[in-house]
Structures are given as C-alpha cells and as structure tokens.
Short mmCIF file of C-alpha atoms in Angstrom, two decimals:
data_model
loop_
_atom_site.label_atom_id
_atom_site.label_comp_id
_atom_site.label_asym_id
_atom_site.label_seq_id
_atom_site.Cartn_x
_atom_site.Cartn_y
_atom_site.Cartn_z
CA MET J 1 -9.63 7.75 11.17
CA GLY J 2 -11.25 11.08 10.32
CA LEU J 3 -11.28 14.46 12.00
CA LEU J 4 -14.52 13.62 13.80
CA ALA J 5 -13.15 10.39 15.27
CA ALA J 6 -11.88 10.09 18.84
CA SER J 7 -8.30 9.66 17.63
CA GLY J 8 -6.33 9.61 14.41
CA GLY J 9 -3.24 10.66 12.51
CA PHE J 10 -3.07 14.14 10.99
CA THR J 11 -0.79 16.30 8.89
CA ARG J 12 -0.65 20.04 9.51
CA TYR J 13 0.15 22.48 6.70
CA ARG J 14 0.73 26.20 6.43
CA ILE J 15 -0.10 28.08 3.26
CA VAL J 16 2.92 29.77 1.73
CA GLY J 17 2.31 33.37 0.70
CA GLU J 18 -0.76 35.57 0.73
CA VAL J 19 -4.28 34.19 0.40
CA LYS J 20 -6.34 36.70 -1.55
CA PRO J 21 -9.99 37.18 -0.51
CA ASP J 22 -11.14 36.22 -4.04
CA ILE J 23 -9.76 32.72 -3.55
CA LEU J 24 -11.78 32.19 -0.39
CA ARG J 25 -14.96 33.53 -2.02
CA GLU J 26 -14.44 31.23 -5.01
CA THR J 27 -13.88 28.13 -2.86
CA PRO J 28 -17.19 26.34 -3.72
CA ASP J 29 -16.65 26.81 -7.47
CA ARG J 30 -12.98 25.85 -7.25
CA LEU J 31 -13.83 22.64 -5.34
CA LYS J 32 -16.53 21.73 -7.86
CA LYS J 33 -14.09 22.26 -10.74
CA TYR J 34 -11.86 19.54 -9.29
CA ALA J 35 -14.64 17.44 -7.74
CA PHE J 36 -14.48 13.65 -7.66
CA ASN J 37 -15.74 11.77 -10.75
CA ASP J 38 -17.18 8.29 -10.25
CA ILE J 39 -15.52 5.40 -12.13
CA ASP J 40 -18.00 2.64 -11.21
CA SER J 41 -19.15 2.27 -14.82
CA THR J 42 -15.69 2.49 -16.37
CA ALA J 43 -12.49 0.40 -16.34
CA ASP J 44 -10.35 3.28 -15.04
CA GLU J 45 -7.81 2.25 -12.43
CA ARG J 46 -8.03 5.39 -10.28
CA SER J 47 -10.02 8.55 -9.69
CA PHE J 48 -9.64 11.33 -7.14
CA GLY J 49 -11.12 14.71 -6.36
CA TRP J 50 -12.94 16.80 -3.76
CA VAL J 51 -16.23 15.82 -2.09
CA ALA J 52 -18.36 17.29 0.69
CA PHE J 53 -17.01 16.99 4.23
CA GLU J 54 -20.28 15.54 5.52
CA ASP J 55 -20.93 13.03 2.73
CA TYR J 56 -18.30 11.49 0.45
CA LEU J 57 -21.01 10.61 -2.08
CA ASP J 58 -21.84 14.31 -2.51
CA ALA J 59 -19.49 15.88 -5.08
CA GLU J 60 -21.79 18.85 -5.71
CA TRP J 61 -22.23 20.06 -2.12
CA ARG J 62 -26.01 19.61 -2.19
CA GLY J 63 -26.22 18.82 1.54
CA ALA J 64 -23.99 21.51 3.02
CA PRO J 65 -21.51 24.15 1.83
CA PRO J 66 -17.79 23.90 2.58
CA GLU J 67 -17.86 27.13 4.60
CA LYS J 68 -18.13 26.52 8.37
CA GLY J 69 -17.66 29.92 10.04
CA HIS J 70 -14.04 30.90 9.42
CA TYR J 71 -13.22 27.31 8.49
CA LEU J 72 -13.44 25.55 5.14
CA ALA J 73 -14.11 21.83 5.39
CA PHE J 74 -13.97 19.35 2.53
CA SER J 75 -12.62 15.89 1.80
CA LEU J 76 -10.31 14.24 -0.69
CA ARG J 77 -11.81 11.08 -2.14
CA LEU J 78 -9.60 8.50 -3.82
CA ASP J 79 -11.10 5.46 -5.54
CA THR J 80 -8.74 2.71 -6.63
CA ARG J 81 -9.57 -0.37 -8.68
CA ARG J 82 -7.25 -3.31 -8.10
CA VAL J 83 -6.90 -6.77 -9.62
CA SER J 84 -5.19 -9.47 -7.58
CA PRO J 85 -1.87 -10.55 -9.19
CA ALA J 86 -2.92 -14.19 -8.76
CA VAL J 87 -6.20 -13.57 -10.60
CA PHE J 88 -4.40 -11.70 -13.39
CA LYS J 89 -1.86 -14.53 -13.72
CA LYS J 90 -4.63 -17.12 -14.01
CA TYR J 91 -6.60 -15.31 -16.70
CA LEU J 92 -3.44 -14.39 -18.61
CA ARG J 93 -2.48 -18.07 -18.67
CA LEU J 94 -5.94 -19.01 -19.97
CA ALA J 95 -5.75 -16.33 -22.68
CA ILE J 96 -2.25 -17.40 -23.75
CA ASP J 97 -3.33 -21.07 -23.90
CA GLN J 98 -6.32 -20.09 -26.03
CA GLU J 99 -4.06 -18.11 -28.35
CA LYS J 100 -1.70 -21.10 -28.67
CA GLU J 101 -4.58 -23.40 -29.63
CA HIS J 102 -5.75 -20.88 -32.21
CA ASN J 103 -2.24 -20.57 -33.65
CA GLN J 104 -1.72 -24.35 -33.82
CA ALA J 105 -4.96 -24.70 -35.75
CA SER J 106 -3.52 -22.15 -38.19
CA GLY J 107 -0.17 -23.93 -38.38
CA LYS J 108 1.72 -21.48 -36.15
CA ASN J 109 3.74 -22.45 -33.07
CA PHE J 110 4.89 -19.06 -31.85
CA ILE J 111 3.36 -16.07 -30.08
CA SER J 112 5.32 -12.87 -30.55
CA LYS J 113 6.38 -10.65 -27.65
CA ASP J 114 4.16 -7.83 -28.90
CA ARG J 115 1.18 -10.18 -29.17
CA LYS J 116 1.74 -11.42 -25.58
CA LYS J 117 1.85 -7.79 -24.42
CA GLU J 118 -1.37 -7.07 -26.30
CA ILE J 119 -3.07 -10.08 -24.70
CA ALA J 120 -1.88 -9.02 -21.22
CA GLU J 121 -3.32 -5.52 -21.69
CA ARG J 122 -6.61 -6.95 -22.92
CA VAL J 123 -6.85 -9.33 -19.94
CA LYS J 124 -6.03 -6.53 -17.49
CA LEU J 125 -8.65 -4.22 -19.02
CA SER J 126 -11.25 -7.00 -18.91
CA LEU J 127 -10.56 -7.77 -15.24
CA MET J 128 -10.43 -4.09 -14.28
CA SER J 129 -13.88 -3.52 -15.77
CA ARG J 130 -15.23 -6.32 -13.55
CA ALA J 131 -13.55 -5.12 -10.32
CA LEU J 132 -15.31 -2.58 -8.11
CA PRO J 133 -13.29 0.51 -7.14
CA ILE J 134 -12.39 0.80 -3.45
CA PRO J 135 -13.18 4.26 -2.00
CA ALA J 136 -10.98 6.06 0.53
CA VAL J 137 -11.79 9.45 2.08
CA PHE J 138 -9.45 11.91 3.78
CA GLU J 139 -11.01 14.91 5.51
CA ALA J 140 -9.40 18.35 5.51
CA VAL J 141 -10.11 21.53 7.46
CA TRP J 142 -8.71 24.96 6.54
CA ASN J 143 -8.59 27.67 9.20
CA THR J 144 -8.84 30.84 7.10
CA LEU J 145 -7.72 33.06 10.02
CA ASP J 146 -4.25 31.61 10.49
CA GLN J 147 -4.11 29.78 7.11
CA VAL J 148 -3.38 26.42 8.72
CA ILE J 149 -4.79 23.25 7.17
CA TRP J 150 -5.27 19.86 8.80
CA LEU J 151 -5.40 16.70 6.70
CA ALA J 152 -6.66 13.48 8.27
CA SER J 153 -3.82 11.32 6.99
CA THR J 154 -0.09 10.82 7.51
CA ASN J 155 0.35 8.58 4.45
CA GLY J 156 3.06 9.96 2.16
CA LYS J 157 1.24 9.17 -1.09
CA VAL J 158 -1.99 10.73 0.18
CA GLN J 159 -0.08 13.82 1.35
CA THR J 160 1.49 14.26 -2.09
CA LEU J 161 -1.86 13.79 -3.84
CA PHE J 162 -3.53 16.29 -1.48
CA GLU J 163 -0.77 18.87 -1.89
CA ASP J 164 -0.81 18.63 -5.70
CA LEU J 165 -4.60 18.80 -5.96
CA PHE J 166 -4.77 21.67 -3.46
CA THR J 167 -2.24 23.68 -5.46
CA MET J 168 -4.10 22.94 -8.70
CA THR J 169 -7.42 23.97 -7.15
CA PHE J 170 -6.46 27.08 -5.21
CA GLU J 171 -3.20 28.08 -6.90
CA LEU J 172 -1.59 28.10 -3.46
CA HIS J 173 1.33 26.12 -2.11
CA LEU J 174 1.40 24.15 1.14
CA GLU J 175 4.28 23.75 3.56
CA PRO J 176 4.12 20.70 5.87
CA GLN J 177 4.53 21.75 9.49
CA THR J 178 6.92 18.99 10.48
CA PRO J 179 9.24 19.51 13.49
CA ALA J 180 12.08 20.35 11.06
CA PHE J 181 10.01 23.03 9.25
CA LEU J 182 8.87 24.53 12.55
CA ALA J 183 12.41 24.61 13.93
CA GLU J 184 13.68 26.31 10.78
CA ARG J 185 10.95 28.93 10.95
CA ILE J 186 11.67 29.68 14.60
CA LEU J 187 15.47 29.70 14.33
CA GLY J 188 15.83 31.34 10.94
CA VAL J 189 17.61 29.96 7.90
CA GLU J 190 21.20 30.55 9.12
CA ARG J 191 20.79 28.94 12.54
CA ALA J 192 18.59 26.22 11.09
CA LEU J 193 21.58 24.88 9.13
CA ALA J 194 22.96 23.65 12.45
CA LEU J 195 19.97 21.31 12.70
CA GLU J 196 21.44 19.20 9.91
CA HIS J 197 24.23 18.17 12.30
CA VAL J 198 22.00 17.40 15.26
CA GLU J 199 22.18 13.78 16.36
CA PRO J 200 19.64 11.92 18.53
CA SER J 201 20.45 11.33 22.19
CA GLN J 202 19.31 8.45 24.35
CA PHE J 203 18.13 9.43 27.84
CA ALA J 204 16.99 6.02 29.04
CA GLY J 205 19.17 4.44 31.76
#
C-alpha cells in the first residue's frame, strides 16, 4: 500500500544532524546517481535503486521532478529474481544424472563434491536467467521543513535497505521515530534509561 492509497503501513524517520542546502539542491543528481538499474536481460538475483514517485519505470525523472513544493518525493524500487526450490531440485537432479551417465561412459563412478557444487551453481544460473524479476516499489516523502521522512513500508528488510541507500545517496543518517525513540527524545537520555525497566500493564477486566 503506497502513500496515495486509502490506508497503509508507514515508517517515520528524522534526519540526524544538519541538512545543508547544497544537499537539497543536488537531490535530482544524487537520486540519478543511485537510480534503479533494470536486470530483465541479466541473470542477477537482485537490483535496487531510486525511481520517480509517479512512475516506477522512470529512473531518469523524465515525467516529473522529485521536488514537490517543500517536499521531495521519490520511490525505492527493489526487483528480486527467485527460483522455486522444487524447480531447482528437479533440474539439479537431471544435471547430476546426466553427469553420472557421462562419467560411466568414461569409466568413472564418482562425482566429486567440488564438481557437484559447480553443477549446482550452473543450474542455478541457468534457471535465474529464465526467471523474470519481481518488482516491488516503496514510496518515500521527505518534508524539507522539519526534516521528517515517511516510507511506505514497515518491513524490517525494506527499512534497512532504504536507510542504507538513503545514507549512501545523501550522506545523511536516519533515525526511526519509534515510540521508544520519541520517548527518549522527550525525556532526555538520563530519564529515558528508566524506560528499559517499564513493563506492560493489562487494563482489560
């Protein structure tokens, strides 16, 4: 569910430290530097990068710029190519059987561990090149007035990927605004230590 949907799950971040005006001016170039690269014609297992907020097929911002008033809007695209374990097992078995037949014809009755590993890698690469990558898109909006960023995902792996790519792109660090982070910021570090000993209470009768 994206930011433009009626409902969805979101993660809120705050940028740690000062955001220099140069960084905001350079946003289009910085996004393009780490833009998404298509892997449809390769056997790569995964690809990720920034794309336009309005169109996840636009990695060059031809349709619209990322600047929307005092907001910056862009999306993280993640393409993943997967091969079913059952399919891999089947084709590995066929490749091993073919290797055994070839060896028997040559008077050999043994396939070494290294050779089996080599065959498995070859089978995986062959199947990966035939599988289509599955695209996933996660929208993000950056309010440049209060330096708060919203990501349209609560998935831990997506959050980590977004945080790492954001830091690489803008040379800025993000702090998730979870209840614990917010409480620590409001209470201060010394009083926040008491939160570690807080236990949940049940109010239901």
